[in-house]
Coordinates of C-alpha atoms in Angstrom, one line a residue:
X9 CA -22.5 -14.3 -4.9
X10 CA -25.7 -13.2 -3.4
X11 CA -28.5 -14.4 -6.1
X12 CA -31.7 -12.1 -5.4
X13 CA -33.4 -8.8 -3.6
X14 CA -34.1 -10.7 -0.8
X15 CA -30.8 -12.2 0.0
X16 CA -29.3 -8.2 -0.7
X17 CA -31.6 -6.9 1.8
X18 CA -30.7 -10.1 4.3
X19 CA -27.3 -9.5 3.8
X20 CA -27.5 -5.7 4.2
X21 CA -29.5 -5.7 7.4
X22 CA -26.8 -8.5 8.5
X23 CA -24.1 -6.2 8.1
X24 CA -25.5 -3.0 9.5
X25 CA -26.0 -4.8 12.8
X26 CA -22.3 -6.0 12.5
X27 CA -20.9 -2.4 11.7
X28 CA -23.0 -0.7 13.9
X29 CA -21.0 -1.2 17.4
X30 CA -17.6 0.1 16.1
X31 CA -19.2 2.9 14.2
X32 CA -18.8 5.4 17.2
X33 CA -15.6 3.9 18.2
X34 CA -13.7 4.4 14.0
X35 CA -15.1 7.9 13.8
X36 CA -13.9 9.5 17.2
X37 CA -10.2 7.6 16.2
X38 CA -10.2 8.4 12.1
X39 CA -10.4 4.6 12.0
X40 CA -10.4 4.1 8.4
X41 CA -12.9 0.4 8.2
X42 CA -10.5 -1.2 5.6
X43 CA -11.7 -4.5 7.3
X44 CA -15.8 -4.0 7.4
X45 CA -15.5 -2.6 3.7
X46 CA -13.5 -6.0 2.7
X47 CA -16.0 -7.9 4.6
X48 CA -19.0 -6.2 2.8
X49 CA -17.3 -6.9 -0.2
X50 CA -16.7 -10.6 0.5
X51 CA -20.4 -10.8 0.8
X52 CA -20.8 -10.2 -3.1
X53 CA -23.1 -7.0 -1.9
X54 CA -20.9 -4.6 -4.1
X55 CA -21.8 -6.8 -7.5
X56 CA -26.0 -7.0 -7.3
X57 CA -26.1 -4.5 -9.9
X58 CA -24.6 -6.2 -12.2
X59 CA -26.9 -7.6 -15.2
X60 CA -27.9 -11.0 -14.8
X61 CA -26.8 -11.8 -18.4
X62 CA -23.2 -11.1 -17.3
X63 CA -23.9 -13.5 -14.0
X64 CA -25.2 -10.8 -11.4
X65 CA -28.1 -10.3 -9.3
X66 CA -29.6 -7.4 -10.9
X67 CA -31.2 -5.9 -7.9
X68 CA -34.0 -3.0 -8.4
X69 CA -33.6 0.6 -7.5
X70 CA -35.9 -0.5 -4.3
X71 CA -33.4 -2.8 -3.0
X72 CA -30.2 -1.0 -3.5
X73 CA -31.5 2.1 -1.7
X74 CA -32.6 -0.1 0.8
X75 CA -29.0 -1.9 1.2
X76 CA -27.7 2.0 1.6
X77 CA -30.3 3.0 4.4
X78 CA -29.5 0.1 6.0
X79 CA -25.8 0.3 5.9
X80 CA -26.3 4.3 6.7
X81 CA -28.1 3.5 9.9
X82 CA -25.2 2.2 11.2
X83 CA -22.2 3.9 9.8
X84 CA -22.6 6.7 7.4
X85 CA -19.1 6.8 6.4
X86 CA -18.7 3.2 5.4
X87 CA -22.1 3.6 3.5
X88 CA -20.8 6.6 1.4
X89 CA -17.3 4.6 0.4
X90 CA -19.3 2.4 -2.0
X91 CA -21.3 5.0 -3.7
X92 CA -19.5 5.9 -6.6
X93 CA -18.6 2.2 -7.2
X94 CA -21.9 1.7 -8.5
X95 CA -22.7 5.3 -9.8
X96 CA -19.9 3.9 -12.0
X97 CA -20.6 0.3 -13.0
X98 CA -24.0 1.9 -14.2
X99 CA -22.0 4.1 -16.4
X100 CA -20.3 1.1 -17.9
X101 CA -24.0 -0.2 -18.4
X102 CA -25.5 2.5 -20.2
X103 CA -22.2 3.7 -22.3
X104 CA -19.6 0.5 -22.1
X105 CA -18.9 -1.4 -25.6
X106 CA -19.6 -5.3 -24.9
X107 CA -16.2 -5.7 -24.2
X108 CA -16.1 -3.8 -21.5
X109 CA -19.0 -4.4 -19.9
X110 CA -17.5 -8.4 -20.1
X111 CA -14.0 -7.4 -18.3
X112 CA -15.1 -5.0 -15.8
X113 CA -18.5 -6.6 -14.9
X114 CA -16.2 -9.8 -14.2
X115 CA -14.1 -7.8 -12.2
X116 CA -16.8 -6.5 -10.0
X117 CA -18.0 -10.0 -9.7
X118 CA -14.7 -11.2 -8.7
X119 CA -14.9 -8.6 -5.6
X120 CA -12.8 -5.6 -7.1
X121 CA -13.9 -2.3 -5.9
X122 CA -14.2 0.8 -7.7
X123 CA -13.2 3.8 -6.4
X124 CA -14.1 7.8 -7.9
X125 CA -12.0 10.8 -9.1
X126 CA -14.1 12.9 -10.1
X127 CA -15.1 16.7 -8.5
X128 CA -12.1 19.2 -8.7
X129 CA -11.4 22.0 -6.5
X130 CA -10.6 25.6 -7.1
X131 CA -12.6 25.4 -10.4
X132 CA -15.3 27.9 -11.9
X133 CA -17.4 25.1 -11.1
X134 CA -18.7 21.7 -10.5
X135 CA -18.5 21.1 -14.1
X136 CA -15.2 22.8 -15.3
X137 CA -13.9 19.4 -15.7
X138 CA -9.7 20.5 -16.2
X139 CA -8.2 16.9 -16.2
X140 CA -7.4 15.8 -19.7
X141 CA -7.4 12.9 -21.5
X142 CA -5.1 13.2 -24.6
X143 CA -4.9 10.8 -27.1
X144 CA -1.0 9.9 -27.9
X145 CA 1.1 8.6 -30.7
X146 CA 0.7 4.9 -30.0
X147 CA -3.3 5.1 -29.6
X148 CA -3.6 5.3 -25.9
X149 CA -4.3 8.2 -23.8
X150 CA -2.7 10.1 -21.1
X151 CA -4.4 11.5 -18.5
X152 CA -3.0 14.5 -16.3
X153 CA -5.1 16.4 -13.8
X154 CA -5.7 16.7 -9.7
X155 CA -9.4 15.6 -8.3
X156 CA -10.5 16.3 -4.9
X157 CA -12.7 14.9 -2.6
X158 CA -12.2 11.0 -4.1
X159 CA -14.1 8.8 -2.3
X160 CA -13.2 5.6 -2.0
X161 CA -10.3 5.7 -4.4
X162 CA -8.3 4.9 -1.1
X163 CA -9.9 1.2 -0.9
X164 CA -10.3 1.2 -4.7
X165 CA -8.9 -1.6 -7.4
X166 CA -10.0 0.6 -10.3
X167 CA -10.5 4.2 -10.1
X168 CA -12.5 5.5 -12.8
X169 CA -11.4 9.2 -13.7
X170 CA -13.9 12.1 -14.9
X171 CA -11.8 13.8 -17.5
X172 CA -12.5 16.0 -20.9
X173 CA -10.9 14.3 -24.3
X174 CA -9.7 17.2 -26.8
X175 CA -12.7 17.7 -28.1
X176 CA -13.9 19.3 -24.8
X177 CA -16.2 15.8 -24.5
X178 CA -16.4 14.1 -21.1
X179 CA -15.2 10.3 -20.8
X180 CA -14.6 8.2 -17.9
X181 CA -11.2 6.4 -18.1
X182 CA -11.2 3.1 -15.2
X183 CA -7.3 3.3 -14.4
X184 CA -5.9 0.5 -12.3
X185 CA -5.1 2.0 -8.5
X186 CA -1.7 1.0 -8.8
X187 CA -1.2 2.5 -12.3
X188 CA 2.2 4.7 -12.8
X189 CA 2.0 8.2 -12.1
X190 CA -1.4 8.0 -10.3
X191 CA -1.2 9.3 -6.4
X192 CA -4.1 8.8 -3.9
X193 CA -3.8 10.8 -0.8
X194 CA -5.6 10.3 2.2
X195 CA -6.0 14.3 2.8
X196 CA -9.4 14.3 3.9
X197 CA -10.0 16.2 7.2
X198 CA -13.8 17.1 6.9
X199 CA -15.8 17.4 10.4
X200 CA -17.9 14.6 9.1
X201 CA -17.7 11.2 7.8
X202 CA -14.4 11.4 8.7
X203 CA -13.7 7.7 7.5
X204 CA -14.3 7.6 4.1
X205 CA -10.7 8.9 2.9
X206 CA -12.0 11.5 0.4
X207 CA -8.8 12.7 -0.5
X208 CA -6.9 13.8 -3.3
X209 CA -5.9 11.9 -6.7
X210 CA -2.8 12.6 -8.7
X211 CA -2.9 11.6 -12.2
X212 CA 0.3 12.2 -14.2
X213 CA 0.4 11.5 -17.3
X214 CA -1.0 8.3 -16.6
X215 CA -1.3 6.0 -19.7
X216 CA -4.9 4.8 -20.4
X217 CA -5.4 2.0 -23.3
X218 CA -8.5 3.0 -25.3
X219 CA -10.6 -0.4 -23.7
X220 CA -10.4 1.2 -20.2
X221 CA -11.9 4.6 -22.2
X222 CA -16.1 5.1 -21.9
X223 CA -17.8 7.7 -23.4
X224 CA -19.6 9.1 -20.7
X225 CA -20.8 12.2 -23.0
X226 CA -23.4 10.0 -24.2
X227 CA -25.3 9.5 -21.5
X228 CA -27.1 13.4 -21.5
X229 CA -27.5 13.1 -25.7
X230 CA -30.7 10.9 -24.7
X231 CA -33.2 10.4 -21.6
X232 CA -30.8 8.6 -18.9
X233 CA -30.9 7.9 -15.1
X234 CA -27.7 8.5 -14.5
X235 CA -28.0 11.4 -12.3
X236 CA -31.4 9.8 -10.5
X237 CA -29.8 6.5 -9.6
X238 CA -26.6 8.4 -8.1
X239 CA -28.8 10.9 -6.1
X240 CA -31.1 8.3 -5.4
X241 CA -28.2 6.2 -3.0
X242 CA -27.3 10.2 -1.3
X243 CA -31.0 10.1 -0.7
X244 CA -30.9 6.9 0.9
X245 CA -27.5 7.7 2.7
X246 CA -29.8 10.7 4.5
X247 CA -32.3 8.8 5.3
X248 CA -29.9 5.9 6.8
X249 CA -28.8 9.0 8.9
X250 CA -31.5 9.6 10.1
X251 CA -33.0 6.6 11.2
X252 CA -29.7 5.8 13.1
X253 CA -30.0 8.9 14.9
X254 CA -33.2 9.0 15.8
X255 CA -33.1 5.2 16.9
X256 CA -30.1 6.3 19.3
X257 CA -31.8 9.4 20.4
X258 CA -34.8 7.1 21.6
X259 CA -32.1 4.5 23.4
X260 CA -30.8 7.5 25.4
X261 CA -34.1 8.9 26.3
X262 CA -34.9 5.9 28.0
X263 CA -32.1 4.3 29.0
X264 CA -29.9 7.5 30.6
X265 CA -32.0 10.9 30.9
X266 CA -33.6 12.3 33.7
X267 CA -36.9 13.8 33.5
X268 CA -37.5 17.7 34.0
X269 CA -38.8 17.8 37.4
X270 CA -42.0 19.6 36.5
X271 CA -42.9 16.4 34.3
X272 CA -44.0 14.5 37.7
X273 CA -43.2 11.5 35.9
X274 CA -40.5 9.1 36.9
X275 CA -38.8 8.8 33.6
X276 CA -38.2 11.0 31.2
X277 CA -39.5 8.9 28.5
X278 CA -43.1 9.0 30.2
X279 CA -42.9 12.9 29.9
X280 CA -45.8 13.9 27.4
X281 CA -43.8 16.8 25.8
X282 CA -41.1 14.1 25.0
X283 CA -43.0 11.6 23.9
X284 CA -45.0 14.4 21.1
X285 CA -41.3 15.7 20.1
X286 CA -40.3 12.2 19.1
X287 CA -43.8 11.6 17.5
X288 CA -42.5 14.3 15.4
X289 CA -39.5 13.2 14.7
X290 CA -40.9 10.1 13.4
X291 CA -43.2 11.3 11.2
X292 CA -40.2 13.3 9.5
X293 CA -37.9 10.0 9.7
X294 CA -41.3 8.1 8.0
X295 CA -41.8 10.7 5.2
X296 CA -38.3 10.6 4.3
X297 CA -38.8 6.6 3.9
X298 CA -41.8 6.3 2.4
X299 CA -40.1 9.3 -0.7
X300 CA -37.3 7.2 -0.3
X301 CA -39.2 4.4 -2.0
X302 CA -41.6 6.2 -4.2
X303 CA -38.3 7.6 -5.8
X304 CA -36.7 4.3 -6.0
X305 CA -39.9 2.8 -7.8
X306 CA -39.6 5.5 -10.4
X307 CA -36.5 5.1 -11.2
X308 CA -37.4 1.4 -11.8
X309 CA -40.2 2.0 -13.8
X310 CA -38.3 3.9 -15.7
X311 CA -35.6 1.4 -16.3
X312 CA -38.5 -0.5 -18.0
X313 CA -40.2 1.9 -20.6
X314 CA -36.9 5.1 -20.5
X315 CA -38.6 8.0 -21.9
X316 CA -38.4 11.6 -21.7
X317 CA -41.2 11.5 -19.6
X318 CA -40.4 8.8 -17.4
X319 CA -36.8 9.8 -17.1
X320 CA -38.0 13.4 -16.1
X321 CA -40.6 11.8 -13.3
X322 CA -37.6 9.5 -11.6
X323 CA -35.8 12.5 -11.7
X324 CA -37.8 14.5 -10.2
X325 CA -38.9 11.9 -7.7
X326 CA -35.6 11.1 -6.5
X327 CA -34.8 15.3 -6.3
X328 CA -37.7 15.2 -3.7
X329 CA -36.0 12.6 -1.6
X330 CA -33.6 13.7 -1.5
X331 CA -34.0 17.5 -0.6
X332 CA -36.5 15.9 2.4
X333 CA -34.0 13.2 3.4
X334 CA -31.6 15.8 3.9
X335 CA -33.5 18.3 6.2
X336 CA -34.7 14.8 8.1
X337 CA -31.3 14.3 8.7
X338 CA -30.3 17.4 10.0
X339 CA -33.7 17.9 12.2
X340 CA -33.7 14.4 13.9
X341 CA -29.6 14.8 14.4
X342 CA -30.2 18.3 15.8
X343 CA -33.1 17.1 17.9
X344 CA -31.4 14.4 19.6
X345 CA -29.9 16.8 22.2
X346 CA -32.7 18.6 22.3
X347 CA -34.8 15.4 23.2
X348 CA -31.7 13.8 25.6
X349 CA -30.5 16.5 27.8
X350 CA -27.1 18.3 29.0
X351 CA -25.3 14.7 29.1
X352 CA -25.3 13.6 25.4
X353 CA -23.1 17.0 24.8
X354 CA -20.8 14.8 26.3
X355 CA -17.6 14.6 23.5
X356 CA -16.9 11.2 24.9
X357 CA -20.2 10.0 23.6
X358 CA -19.6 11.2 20.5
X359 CA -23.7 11.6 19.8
X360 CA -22.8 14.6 17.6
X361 CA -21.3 12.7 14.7
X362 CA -24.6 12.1 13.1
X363 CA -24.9 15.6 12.8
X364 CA -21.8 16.2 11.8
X365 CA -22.4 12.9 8.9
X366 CA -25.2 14.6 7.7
X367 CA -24.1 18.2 7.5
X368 CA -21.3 17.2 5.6
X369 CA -23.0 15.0 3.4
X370 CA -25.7 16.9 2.2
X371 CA -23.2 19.8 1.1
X372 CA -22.4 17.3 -1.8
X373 CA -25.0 19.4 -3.9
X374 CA -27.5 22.3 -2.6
X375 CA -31.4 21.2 -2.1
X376 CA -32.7 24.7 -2.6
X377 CA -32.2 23.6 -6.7
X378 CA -33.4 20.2 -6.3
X379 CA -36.4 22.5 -5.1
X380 CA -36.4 24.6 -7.8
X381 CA -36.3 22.4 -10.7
X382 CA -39.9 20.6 -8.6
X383 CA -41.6 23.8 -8.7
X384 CA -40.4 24.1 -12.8
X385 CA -41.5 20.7 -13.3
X386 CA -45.2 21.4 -10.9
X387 CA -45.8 24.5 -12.4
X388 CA -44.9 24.9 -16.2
X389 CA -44.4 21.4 -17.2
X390 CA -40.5 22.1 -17.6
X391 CA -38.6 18.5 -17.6
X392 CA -35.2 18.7 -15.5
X393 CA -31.7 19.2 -17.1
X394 CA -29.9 16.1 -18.4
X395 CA -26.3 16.9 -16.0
X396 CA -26.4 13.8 -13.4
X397 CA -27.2 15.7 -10.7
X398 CA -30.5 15.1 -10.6

């Protein structure tokens, strides 16, 4: 059980050093980290969002994103595995009957993971929802569908299921991993974080007692966090990403390359056009921190007095970290060949997978609307839409 912030952020720091050395090593094999994700869920890291009247830690917005840079920095793909767990114990916060909160909040605290099934493929769109959650004869449900793109349903104990209810209203349904007619696939072949199993999930008419059932329709009828809390951990992932990148770009500069022999310095790290490139590059890996943590305090002052106003301000706060964290990414992963030389092209070194982490994981939704809805917002006062993407 860790018991505060300061013990999460310990623990989180504690473990990113851990991970770190075996990152490069899981991601050239597909080695799927079965064994660091048990071991940062031993640590009772996975339960400090849960409420401290149901036992947990209750960590702020601060610390979490923190705990996700942290873990980012050193592997990307573990850090993305436990995303949706808590995207979804907040769902059970905001829309779960005191019953449930009691049995699954106990569950988290007793180390079992939640896993998502959620985005669809071959759909109009990200929020055709076609899975189905039909209420039977005997008052449970059934639930039939295919979800793509499942992260970390592969490692989950409960997989909670997006799904529309007859009425065309969206619910989440928690279904037990080893439930009857539910298939988890590890399918997932993307360039990047190629750990994180983001397969496919099979439901087949899986049964579904009405306890495991949450209304997750609720949460847009009123201001929520939802979306901002979600974002705000892809935010951090980015930012991890590009802290670890640009901390390994610096240990190659001055531990491996050669300077250009116009320099007429000895090492390459003395080279003045180096050393203003990675002043750069800092300064971007800075701002994305420092909107990093401006988002995450919005989000917690909104926690305190959730309003229209100050839901639309953590919103929009968090949508700015996270379109910067992104391009950070991308820049500082980009520029560490640029800064390192001919021999980190090297496939042996395997320097490109932080590229490859972040251009894979900031396709999960497109900045240039995260953009859009800040100049609405700047400009005519218009409040972002309640969906949970933002």
């Amino acid at each position: 059980m860790i018991r505060d912030d300061a013990e999460a952020l310990r623990t989180a720091a504690e473990l990113a050093e851990e991970f770190r050395p075996g990152a490069s090593g899981r991601d050239a094999r597909r080695e799927l980290p079965r064994a660091e994700l048990d071991r940062l869920t031993a640590t009772g890291l996975l339960a400090v969002t849960v409420p401290a009247e149901h036992g947990g830690a209750d960590v702020s917005a601060v610390t979490l994103a923190e705990v996700f840079r942290l873990l980012a920095s050193a592997d990307a793909s573990l850090a993305q595995i436990p995303q949706s767990h808590f995207a979804y114990v907040n769902v059970l916060r905001q829309q779960g009957s005191p019953e449930q909160r009691a049995f699954f909040f106990a569950e988290v605290l007793g180390g079992r993971r939640f896993g998502n099934a959620q985005s669809e493929a071959g759909t109009k769109h990200l929020q055709d929802i076609r899975t189905r959650l039909v209420a039977a004869d005997d008052g449970s449900y059934r639930l039939t569908g295919v979800k793509n793109y499942s992260t970390g349903a592969l490692f989950a104990d409960w997989i909670p299921v997006l799904a529309r209810a007859e009425d065309d209203l969206l619910h989440v349904a928690y279904v037990p991993a080893d439930a009857p007619g539910l298939t988890v696939t590890d399918d997932w072949d993307g360039m990047g974080q190629r750990t994180t199993a983001s397969g496919t999930v099979e439901l087949a008419d899986v049964v579904v007692p009405p306890a495991h059932v949450v209304p997750h329709h609720l949460t847009f009828t009123g201001p929520q966090l939802h979306g901002a809390l979600a974002q705000l951990l892809h935010a951090a992932i980015d930012a991890g990403i590009a802290a670890g990148a640009l901390a390994e770009a610096a240990d190659f500069v001055t531990t491996r390359s050669r300077p250009w022999f116009e320099s007429g310095y000895e090492t390459a790290a003395e080279d003045p056009l180096l050393i203003q490139r990675f002043g750069e590059l800092a300064l971007r890996h800075r701002a994305a921190d420092a909107l990093l943590v401006t988002a995450a305090r919005a989000v917690d002052a909104a926690r305190g007095d959730l309003d229209d106003d100050s839901a639309a301000e953590a919103s929009i706060a968090v949508a700015a970290a996270k379109a910067y964290a992104g391009s950070a990414a991308l820049e500082i992963a980009d520029a560490l060949f640029e800064v390192s030389g001919t021999r980190a092209a090297l496939d042996g070194l395997n320097l490109h997978r932080h590229w490859r982490d972040a251009r894979t994981h900031t396709l999960h939704d497109p900045a240039r609307w995260k953009i859009q809805h800040l100049g609405r917002y700047v400009l005519n006062g218009i409040r972002p839409p309640r969906h949970g993407l933002l």
